Tab-separated table of C-alpha atoms in Angstrom:
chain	number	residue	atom	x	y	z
A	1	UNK	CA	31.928	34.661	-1.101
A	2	UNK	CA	34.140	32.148	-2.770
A	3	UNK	CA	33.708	29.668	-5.179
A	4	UNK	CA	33.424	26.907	-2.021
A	5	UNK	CA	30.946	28.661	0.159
A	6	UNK	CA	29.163	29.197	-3.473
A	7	UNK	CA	28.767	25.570	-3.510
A	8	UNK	CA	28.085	25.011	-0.480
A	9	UNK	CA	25.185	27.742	-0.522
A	10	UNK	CA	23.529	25.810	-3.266
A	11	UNK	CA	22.737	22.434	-1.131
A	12	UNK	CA	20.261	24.870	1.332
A	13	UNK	CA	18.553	26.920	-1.697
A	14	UNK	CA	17.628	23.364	-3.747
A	15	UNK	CA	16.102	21.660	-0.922
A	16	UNK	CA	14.408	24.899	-0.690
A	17	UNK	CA	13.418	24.877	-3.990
A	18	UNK	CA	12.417	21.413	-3.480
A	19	UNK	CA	10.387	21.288	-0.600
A	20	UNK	CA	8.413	24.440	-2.504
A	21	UNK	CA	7.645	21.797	-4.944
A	22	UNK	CA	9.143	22.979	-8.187
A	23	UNK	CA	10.214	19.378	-10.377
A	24	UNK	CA	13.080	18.732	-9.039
A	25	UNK	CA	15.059	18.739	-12.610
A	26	UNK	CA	13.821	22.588	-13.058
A	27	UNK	CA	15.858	22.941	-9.585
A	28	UNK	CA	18.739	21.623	-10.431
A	29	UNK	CA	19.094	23.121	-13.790
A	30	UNK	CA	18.125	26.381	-12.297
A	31	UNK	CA	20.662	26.574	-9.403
A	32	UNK	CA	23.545	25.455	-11.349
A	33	UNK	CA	22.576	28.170	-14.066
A	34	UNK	CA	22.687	30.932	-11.285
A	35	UNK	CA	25.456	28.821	-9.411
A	36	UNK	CA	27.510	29.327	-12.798
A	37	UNK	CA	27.040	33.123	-13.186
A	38	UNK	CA	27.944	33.982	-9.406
A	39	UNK	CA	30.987	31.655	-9.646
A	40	UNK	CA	32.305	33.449	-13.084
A	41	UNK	CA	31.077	37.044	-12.346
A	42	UNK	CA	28.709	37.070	-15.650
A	43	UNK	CA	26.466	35.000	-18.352
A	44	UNK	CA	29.138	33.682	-20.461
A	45	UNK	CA	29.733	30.397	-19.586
A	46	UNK	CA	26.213	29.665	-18.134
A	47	UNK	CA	25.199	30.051	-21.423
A	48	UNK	CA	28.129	28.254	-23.059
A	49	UNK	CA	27.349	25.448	-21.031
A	50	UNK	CA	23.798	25.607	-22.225
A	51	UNK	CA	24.858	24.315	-25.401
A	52	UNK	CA	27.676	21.867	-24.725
A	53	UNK	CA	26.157	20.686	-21.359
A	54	UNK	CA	22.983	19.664	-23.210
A	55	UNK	CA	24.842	17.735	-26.795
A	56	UNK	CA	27.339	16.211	-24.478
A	57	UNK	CA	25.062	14.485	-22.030
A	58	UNK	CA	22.679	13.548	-24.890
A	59	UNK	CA	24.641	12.499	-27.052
A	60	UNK	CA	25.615	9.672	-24.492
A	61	UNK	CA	24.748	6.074	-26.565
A	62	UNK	CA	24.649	4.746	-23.304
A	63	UNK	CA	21.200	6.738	-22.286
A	64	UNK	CA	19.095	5.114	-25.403
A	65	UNK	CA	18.929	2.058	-23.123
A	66	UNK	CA	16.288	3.871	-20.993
A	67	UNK	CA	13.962	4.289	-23.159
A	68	UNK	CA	14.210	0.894	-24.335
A	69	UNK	CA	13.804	-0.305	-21.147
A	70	UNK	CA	10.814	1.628	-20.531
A	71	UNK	CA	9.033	0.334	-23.665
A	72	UNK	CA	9.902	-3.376	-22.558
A	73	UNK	CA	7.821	-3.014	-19.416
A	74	UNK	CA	4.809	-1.326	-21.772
A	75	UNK	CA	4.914	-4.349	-24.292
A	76	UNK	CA	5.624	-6.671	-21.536
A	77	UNK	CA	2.406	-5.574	-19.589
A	78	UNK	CA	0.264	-5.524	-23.496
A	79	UNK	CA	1.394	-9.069	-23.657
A	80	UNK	CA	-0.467	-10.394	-20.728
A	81	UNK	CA	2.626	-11.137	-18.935
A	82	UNK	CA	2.225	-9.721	-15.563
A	83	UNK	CA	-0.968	-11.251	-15.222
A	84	UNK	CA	0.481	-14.611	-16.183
A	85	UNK	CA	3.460	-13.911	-13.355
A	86	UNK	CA	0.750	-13.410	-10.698
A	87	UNK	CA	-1.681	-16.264	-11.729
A	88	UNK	CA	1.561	-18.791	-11.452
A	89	UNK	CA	3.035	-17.292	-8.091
A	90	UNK	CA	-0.398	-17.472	-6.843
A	91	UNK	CA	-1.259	-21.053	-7.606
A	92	UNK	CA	1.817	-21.879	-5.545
A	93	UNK	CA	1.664	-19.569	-2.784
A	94	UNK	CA	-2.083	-18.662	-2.562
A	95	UNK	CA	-2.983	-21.288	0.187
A	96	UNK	CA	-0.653	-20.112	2.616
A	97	UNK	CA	-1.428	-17.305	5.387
A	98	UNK	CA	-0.634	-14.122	3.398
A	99	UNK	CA	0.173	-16.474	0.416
A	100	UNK	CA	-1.834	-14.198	-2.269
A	101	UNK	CA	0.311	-11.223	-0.417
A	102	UNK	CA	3.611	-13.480	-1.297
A	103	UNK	CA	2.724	-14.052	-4.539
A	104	UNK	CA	2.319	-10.434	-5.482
A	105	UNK	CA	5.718	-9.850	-4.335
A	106	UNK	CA	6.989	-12.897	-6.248
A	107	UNK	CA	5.095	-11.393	-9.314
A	108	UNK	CA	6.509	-8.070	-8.995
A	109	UNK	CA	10.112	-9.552	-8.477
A	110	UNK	CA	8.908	-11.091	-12.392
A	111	UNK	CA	8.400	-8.297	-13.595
A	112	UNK	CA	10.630	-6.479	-12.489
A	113	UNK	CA	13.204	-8.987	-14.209
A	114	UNK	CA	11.847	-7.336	-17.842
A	115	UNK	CA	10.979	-3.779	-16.799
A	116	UNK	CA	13.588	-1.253	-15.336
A	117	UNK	CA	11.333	1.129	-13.377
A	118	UNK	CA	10.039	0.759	-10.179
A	119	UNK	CA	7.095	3.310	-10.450
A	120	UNK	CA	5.644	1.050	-13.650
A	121	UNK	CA	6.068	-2.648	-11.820
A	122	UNK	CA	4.248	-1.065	-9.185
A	123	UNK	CA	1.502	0.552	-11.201
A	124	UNK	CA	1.132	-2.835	-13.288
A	125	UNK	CA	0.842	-5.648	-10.521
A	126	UNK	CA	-1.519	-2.844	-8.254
A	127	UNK	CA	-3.587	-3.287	-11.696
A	128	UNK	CA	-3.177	-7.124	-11.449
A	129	UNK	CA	-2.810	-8.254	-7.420
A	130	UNK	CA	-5.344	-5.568	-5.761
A	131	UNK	CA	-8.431	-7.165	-6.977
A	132	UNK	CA	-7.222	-10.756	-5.789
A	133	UNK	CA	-6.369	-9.104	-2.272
A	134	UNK	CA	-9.755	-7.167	-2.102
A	135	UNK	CA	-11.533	-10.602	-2.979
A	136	UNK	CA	-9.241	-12.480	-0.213
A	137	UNK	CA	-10.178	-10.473	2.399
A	138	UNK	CA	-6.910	-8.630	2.975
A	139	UNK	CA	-6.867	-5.496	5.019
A	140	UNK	CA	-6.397	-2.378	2.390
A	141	UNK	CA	-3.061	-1.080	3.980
A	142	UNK	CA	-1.376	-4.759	4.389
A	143	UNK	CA	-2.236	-4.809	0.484
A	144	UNK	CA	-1.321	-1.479	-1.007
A	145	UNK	CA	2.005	-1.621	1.271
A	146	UNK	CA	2.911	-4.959	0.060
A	147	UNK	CA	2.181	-3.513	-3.560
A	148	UNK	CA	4.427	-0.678	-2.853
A	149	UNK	CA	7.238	-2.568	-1.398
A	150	UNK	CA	6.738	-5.293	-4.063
A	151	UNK	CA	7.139	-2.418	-6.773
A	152	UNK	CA	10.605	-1.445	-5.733
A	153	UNK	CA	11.607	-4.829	-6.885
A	154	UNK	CA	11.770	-3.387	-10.516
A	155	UNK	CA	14.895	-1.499	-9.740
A	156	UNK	CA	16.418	-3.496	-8.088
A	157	UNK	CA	16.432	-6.763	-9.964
A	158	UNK	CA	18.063	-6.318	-13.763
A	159	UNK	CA	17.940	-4.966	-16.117
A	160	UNK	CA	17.351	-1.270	-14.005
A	161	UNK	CA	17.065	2.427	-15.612
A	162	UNK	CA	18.907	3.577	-12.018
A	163	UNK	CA	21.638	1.097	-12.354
A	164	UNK	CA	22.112	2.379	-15.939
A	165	UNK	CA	22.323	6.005	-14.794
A	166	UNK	CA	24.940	5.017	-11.894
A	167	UNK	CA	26.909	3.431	-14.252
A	168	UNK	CA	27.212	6.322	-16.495
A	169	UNK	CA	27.634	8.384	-13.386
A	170	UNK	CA	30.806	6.418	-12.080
A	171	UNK	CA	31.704	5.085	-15.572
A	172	UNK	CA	31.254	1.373	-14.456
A	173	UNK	CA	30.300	-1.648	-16.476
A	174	UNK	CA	26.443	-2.052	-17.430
A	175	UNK	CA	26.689	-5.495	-17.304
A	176	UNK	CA	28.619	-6.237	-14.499
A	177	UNK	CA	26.631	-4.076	-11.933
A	178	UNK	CA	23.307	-6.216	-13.381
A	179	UNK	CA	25.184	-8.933	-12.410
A	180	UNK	CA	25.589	-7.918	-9.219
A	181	UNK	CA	22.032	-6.743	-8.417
A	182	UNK	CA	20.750	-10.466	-9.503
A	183	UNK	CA	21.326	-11.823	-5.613
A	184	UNK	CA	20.416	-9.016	-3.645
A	185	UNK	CA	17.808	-8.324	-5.710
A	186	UNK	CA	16.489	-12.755	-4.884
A	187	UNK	CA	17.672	-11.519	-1.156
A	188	UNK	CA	14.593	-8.523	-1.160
A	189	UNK	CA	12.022	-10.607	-2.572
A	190	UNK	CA	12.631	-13.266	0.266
A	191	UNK	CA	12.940	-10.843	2.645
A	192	UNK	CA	9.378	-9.119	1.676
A	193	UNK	CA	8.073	-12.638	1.827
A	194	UNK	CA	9.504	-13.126	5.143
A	195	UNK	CA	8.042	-9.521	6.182
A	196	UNK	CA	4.549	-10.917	5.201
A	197	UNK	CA	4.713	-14.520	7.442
A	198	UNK	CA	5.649	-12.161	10.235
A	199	UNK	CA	3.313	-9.315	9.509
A	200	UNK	CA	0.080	-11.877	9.242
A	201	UNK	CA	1.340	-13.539	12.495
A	202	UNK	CA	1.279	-10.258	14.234
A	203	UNK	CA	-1.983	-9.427	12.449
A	204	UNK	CA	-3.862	-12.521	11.812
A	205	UNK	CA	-7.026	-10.372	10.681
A	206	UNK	CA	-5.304	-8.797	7.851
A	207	UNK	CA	-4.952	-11.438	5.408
A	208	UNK	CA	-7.560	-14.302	3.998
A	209	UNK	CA	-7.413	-17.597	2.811
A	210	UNK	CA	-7.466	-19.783	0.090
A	211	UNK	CA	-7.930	-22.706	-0.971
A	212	UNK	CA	-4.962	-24.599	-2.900
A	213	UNK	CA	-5.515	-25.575	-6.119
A	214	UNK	CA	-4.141	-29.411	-7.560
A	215	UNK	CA	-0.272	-29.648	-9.152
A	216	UNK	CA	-1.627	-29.960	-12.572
A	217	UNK	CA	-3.055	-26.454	-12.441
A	218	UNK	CA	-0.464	-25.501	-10.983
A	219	UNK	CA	2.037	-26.611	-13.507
A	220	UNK	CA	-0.012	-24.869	-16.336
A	221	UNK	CA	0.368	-21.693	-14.787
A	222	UNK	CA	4.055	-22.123	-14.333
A	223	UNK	CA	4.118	-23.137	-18.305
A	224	UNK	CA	2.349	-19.705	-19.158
A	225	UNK	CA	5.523	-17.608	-17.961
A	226	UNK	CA	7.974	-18.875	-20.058
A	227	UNK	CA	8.209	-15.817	-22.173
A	228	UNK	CA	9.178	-13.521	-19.118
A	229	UNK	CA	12.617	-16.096	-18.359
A	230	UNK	CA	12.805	-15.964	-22.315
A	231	UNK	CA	13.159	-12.142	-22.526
A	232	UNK	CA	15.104	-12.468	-19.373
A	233	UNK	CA	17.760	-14.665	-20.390
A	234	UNK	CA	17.982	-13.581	-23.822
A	235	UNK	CA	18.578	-9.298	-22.322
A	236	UNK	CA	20.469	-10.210	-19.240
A	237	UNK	CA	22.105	-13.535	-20.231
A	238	UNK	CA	22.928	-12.043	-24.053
A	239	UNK	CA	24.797	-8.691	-22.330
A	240	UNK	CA	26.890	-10.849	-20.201
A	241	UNK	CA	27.872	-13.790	-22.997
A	242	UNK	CA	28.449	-10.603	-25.045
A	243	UNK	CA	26.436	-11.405	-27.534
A	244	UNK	CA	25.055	-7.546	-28.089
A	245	UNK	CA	25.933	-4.570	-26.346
A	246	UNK	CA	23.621	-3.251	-23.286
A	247	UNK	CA	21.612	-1.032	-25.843
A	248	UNK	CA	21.242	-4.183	-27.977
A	249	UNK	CA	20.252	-5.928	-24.922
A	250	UNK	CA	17.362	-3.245	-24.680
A	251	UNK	CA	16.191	-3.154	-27.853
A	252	UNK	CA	16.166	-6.930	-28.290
A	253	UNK	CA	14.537	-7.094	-25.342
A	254	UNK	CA	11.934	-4.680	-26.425
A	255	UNK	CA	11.547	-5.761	-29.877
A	256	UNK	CA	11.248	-9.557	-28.110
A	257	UNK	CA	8.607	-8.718	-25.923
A	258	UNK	CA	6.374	-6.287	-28.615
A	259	UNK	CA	6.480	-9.366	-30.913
A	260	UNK	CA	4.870	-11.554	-28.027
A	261	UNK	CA	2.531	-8.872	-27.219
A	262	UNK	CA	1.444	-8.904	-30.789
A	263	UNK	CA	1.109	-13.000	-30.842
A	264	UNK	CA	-1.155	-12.465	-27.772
A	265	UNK	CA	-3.164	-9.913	-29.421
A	266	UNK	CA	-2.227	-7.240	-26.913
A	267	UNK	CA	-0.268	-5.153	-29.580
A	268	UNK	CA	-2.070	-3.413	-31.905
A	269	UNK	CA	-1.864	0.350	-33.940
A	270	UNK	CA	-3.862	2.019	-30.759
A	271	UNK	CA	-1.907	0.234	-27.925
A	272	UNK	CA	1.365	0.607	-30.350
A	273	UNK	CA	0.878	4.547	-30.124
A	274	UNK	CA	0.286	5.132	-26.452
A	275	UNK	CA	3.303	2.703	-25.516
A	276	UNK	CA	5.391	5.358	-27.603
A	277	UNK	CA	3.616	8.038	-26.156
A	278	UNK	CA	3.706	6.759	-22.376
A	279	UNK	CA	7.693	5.965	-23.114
A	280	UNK	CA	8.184	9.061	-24.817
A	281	UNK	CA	6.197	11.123	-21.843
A	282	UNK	CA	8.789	8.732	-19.268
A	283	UNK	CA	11.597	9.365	-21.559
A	284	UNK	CA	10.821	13.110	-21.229
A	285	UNK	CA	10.720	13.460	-17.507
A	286	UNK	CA	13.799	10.977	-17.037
A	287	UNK	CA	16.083	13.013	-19.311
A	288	UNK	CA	15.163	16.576	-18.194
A	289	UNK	CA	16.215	15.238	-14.763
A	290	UNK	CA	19.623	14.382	-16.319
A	291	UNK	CA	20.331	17.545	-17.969
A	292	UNK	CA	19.431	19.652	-14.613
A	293	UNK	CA	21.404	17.065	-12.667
A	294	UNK	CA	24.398	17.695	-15.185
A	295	UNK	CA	24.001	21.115	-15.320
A	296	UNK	CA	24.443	21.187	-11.183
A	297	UNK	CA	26.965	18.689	-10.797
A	298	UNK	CA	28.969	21.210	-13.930
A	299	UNK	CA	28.787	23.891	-11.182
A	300	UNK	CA	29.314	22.189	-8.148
A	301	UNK	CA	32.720	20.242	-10.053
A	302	UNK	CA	33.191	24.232	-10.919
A	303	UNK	CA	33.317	25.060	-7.193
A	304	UNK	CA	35.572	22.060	-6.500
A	305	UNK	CA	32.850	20.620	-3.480
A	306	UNK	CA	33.092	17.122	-4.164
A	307	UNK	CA	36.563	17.300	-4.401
A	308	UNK	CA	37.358	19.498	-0.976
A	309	UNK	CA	34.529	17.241	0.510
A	310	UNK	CA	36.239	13.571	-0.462
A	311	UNK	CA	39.689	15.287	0.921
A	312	UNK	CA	37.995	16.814	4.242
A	313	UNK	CA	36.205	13.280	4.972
A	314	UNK	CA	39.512	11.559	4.152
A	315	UNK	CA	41.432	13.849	7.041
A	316	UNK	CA	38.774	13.053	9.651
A	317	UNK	CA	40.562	10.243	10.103
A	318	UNK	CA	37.312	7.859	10.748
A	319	UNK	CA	36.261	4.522	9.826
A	320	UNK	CA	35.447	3.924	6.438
A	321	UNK	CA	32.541	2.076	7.375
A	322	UNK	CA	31.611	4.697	9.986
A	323	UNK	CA	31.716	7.050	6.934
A	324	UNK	CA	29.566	4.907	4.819
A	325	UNK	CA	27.044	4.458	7.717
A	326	UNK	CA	26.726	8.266	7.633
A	327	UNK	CA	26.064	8.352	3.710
A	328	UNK	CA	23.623	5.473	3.812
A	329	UNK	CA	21.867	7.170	6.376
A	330	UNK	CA	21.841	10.579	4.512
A	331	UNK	CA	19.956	8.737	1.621
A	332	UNK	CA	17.147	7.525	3.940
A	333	UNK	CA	16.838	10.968	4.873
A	334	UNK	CA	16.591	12.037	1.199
A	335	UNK	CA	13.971	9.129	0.123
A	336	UNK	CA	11.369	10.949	2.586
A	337	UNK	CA	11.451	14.048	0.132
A	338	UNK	CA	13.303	12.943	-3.500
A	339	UNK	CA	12.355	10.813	-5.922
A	340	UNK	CA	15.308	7.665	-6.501
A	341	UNK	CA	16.493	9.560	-10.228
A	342	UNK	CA	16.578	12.486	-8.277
A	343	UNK	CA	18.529	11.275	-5.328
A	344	UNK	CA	21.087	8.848	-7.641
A	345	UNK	CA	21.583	11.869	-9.896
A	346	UNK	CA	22.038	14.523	-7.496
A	347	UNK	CA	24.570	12.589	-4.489
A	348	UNK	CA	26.340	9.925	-6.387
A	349	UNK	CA	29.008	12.636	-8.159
A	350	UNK	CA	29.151	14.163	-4.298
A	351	UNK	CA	29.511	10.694	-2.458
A	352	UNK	CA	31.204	8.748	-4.946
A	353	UNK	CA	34.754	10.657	-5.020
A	354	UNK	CA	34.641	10.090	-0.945
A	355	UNK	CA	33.789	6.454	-1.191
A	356	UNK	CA	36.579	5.842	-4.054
A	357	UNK	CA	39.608	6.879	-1.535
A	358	UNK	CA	38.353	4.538	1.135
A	359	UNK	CA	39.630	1.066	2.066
A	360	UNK	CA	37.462	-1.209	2.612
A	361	UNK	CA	39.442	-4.247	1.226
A	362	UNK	CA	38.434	-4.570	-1.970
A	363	UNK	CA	39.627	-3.355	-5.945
A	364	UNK	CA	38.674	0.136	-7.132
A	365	UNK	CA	36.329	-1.702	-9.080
A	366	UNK	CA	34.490	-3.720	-6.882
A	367	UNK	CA	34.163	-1.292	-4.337
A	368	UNK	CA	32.290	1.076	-6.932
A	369	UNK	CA	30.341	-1.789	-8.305
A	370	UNK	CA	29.169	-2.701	-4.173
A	371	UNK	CA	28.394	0.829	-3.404
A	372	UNK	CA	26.355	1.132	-6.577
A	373	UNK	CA	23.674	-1.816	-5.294
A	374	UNK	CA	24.177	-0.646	-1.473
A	375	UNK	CA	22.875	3.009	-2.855
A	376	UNK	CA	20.492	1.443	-4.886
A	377	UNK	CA	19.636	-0.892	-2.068
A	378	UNK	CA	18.833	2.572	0.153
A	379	UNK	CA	17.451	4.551	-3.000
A	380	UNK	CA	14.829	1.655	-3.380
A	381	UNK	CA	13.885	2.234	0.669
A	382	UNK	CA	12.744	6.053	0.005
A	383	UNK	CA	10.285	4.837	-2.912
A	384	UNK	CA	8.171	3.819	-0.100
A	385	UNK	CA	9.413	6.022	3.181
A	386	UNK	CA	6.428	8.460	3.869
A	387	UNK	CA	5.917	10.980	3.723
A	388	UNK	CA	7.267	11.179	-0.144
A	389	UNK	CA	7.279	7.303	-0.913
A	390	UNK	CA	6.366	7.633	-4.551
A	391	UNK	CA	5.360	3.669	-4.602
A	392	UNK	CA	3.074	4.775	-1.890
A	393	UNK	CA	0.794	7.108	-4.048
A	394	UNK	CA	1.330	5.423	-7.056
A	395	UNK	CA	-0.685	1.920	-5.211
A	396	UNK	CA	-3.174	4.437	-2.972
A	397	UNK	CA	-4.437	6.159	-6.287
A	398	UNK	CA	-5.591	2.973	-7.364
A	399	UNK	CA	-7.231	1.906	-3.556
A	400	UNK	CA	-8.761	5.319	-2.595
A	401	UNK	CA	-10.859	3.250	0.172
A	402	UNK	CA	-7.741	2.780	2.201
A	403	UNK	CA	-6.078	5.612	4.110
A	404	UNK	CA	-2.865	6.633	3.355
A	405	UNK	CA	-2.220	6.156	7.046
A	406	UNK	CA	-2.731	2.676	7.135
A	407	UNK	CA	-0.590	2.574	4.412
A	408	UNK	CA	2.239	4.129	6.284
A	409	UNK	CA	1.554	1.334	9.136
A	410	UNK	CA	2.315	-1.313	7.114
A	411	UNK	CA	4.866	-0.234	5.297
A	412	UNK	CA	6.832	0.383	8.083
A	413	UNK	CA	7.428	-3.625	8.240
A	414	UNK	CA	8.748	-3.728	4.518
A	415	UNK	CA	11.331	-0.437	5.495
A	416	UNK	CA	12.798	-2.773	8.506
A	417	UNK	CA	13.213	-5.777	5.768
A	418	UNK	CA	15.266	-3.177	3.683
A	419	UNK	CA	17.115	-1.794	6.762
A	420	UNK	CA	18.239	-5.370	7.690
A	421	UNK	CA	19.094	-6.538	4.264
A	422	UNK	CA	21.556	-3.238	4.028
A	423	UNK	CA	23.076	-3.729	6.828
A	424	UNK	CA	23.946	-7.740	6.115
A	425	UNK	CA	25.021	-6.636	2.286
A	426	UNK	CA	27.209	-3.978	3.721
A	427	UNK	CA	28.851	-6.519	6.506
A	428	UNK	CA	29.847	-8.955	3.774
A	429	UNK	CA	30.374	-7.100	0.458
A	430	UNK	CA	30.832	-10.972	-0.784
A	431	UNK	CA	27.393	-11.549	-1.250
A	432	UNK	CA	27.089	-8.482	-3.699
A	433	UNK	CA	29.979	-9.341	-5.504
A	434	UNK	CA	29.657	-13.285	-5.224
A	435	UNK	CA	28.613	-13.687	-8.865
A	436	UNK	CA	30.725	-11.099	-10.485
A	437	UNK	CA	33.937	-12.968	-8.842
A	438	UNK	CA	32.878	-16.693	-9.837
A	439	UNK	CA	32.077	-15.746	-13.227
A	440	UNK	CA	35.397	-13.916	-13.574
């Protein structure tokens, strides 16, 4: 065999590996260890790269912002402000059909704003918005999905550990791609709260009411989120004026929230410990998927793949949009049975040298920084496609009453949202890049 049909070999055997469930970093790490003795005929350099591979991708300053990140969203949740987020969204939305629905969404949307993973916005607000739906009489699917969907909002709205990865993936700017996740990322939240007038319309049985409650309560619980745009403005707002670095960012941002955790006496030595622990246990999981991700992507550069893939795509002579369609639609495909680290870490190095030598009328730059939200756009989608939506389980553990099926059902209605909003952010990359351009 040669080195290309080596490479190419390896895409069949991981998603074997994969769909035997072994983690999907232990795959990766383990193919491109084999990968690299079959492509050099012994042990040498597998074992070389052992060593280099693993200082060179840790050593990367760039990856301290994750945990950082992580341990924001812990501290954040300590200090009460999740809760906060839902009690004011609520005490605007609440009275309106699916209103309490709504307001999760804008609550997770919040969050999401000072905690970079989707899987912990959607475990905190599940711990926050299930017991309001439960007590407003909302069906256990329409809630859970609406969690789920809600959830993915941590990604997708800065600061996110995904964007942080693509960007060290594609060497783009940290700040800049934030930037440009800030109105797509508004864009999904409306769109979920669109998805929710429709769905209650459709299902008028599925969703309570409430009563609303007068302006000056109202305006109280709007006061009682003001450290959530604090941390917000000072991470995202001090990265972009320059003021610190993105790993500043982080740790200012962490350090900001632990020390309002700690004036709300949700920070103490106990809950100080398991935040490490919890970030450190994250932190763990995250970075092992790195190194087997950089360990693959080693071999597959090795077998020159993404290279005699970008030139064979290029010769085909088609669209580039048509091409793009086809990769957008290969990561749908992927969400039903990867995780979004997974997917991001595993395709980007494949799709992104393809994508680079297309026109699509825009600068090198902007084209990398508009595919970057597009994939996370897509990514975001298979966190709650079944039958491997990892939102999905996360929100079900915590509602065993409900099916998983009904679940499904409703989620559905959130995946068309997504699907729309991709398509209208691919048809004008303007919107994506609206932002970055006036500010520049």
């Amino acid at each position: 065999m040669t080195n290309l049909e080596i490479g190419l070999t390896s895409f069949p055997v991981l998603l074997l590996m994969i769909f035997l469930r072994v983690p999907i970093g232990l795959a990766m790490f383990l193919v491109g260890l084999f990968g690299l003795y079959f492509v050099t005929g012994g042990w040498s350099m597998a074992l070389s790269r052992l060593k280099t591979e693993t200082y060179s991708t840790f050593s990367s300053y760039s990856l301290s912002i994750v945990p950082m990140f992580l341990l924001m969203g812990h501290f954040a949740t300590l200090g009460g402000m999740s809760t906060a987020l839902f009690k004011a969204a609520e005490s605007w939305l609440g009275h309106r059909r699916g209103g309490v629905a709504m307001a999760a969404v804008g609550a997770c949307a919040g969050f999401g704003s000072i905690c970079g993973s989707s899987l912990a916005t959607a475990a905190t607000m599940g711990q926050v918005a299930l017991p309001e739906l439960r007590r407003y009489g909302y069906s256990g699917g329409f809630s859970t999905a609406t969690l789920a969907a809600g959830g993915t909002l941590g990604i997708l709205i800065p600061p996110s550990v995904i964007l942080v990865i693509y960007a060290i993936l594609t060497e783009q700017n940290i700040a800049k791609l934030f930037l440009a996740a800030l109105i797509p990322g508004v864009l999904a939240a409306i769109g979920y709260m669109i998805t929710i007038s429709i769905y209650v319309r459709i299902h008028p049985d599925a969703a309570g009411t409430r009563a609303p409650i007068p302006y000056a309560d109202r305006f109280r619980a709007l006061a009682d989120v003001w450290p959530v745009l604090l941390v917000f403005l000072l991470v995202v707002g001090g990265i972009y004026l320059g003021w610190f670095t993105p790993t500043e960012g982080a740790a200012v941002g962490a350090a900001g929230t632990g020390l309002i955790a700690l004036v709300n006496r949700g920070l103490n030595f106990r809950t100080l410990i398991e935040s490490f622990l919890a970030t450190g246990r994250s932190t763990a999981m995250i970075f092992f998927i790195v190194l087997g991700a950089a360990f693959y992507n080693g071999f597959l550069a090795l077998t020159q793949v993404p290279q005699e893939l970008a030139s064979y795509v290029t010769s085909l002579g088609y669209s580039p949009w048509v091409v793009l369609a086809i990769i957008l639609s290969l990561y749908l495909v992927f969400g039903c049975v990867m995780d979004s680290l997974s997917m991001i870490l595993l395709t980007v190095p494949i799709f992104f040298p393809i994508i680079s030598q297309l026109d699509f009328g825009l600068t090198f730059e902007e084209t990398a920084i508009w595919f970057g939200i597009i994939v996370l756009i897509v990514v975001e989608v298979g966190l709650i496609t079944p039958p491997v939506g990892m939102n999905l389980f996360v929100i079900n553990s915590m509602d065993r009453s409900t099916p998983m099926v009904e679940t499904y059902k409703a989620v559905m209605y959130f995946v068309t949202s997504d699907i729309v909003r991709v398509i209208i952010l691919v048809a004008f990359p303007s919107i994506t890049l609206f932002l970055l351009r006036a500010l520049h």
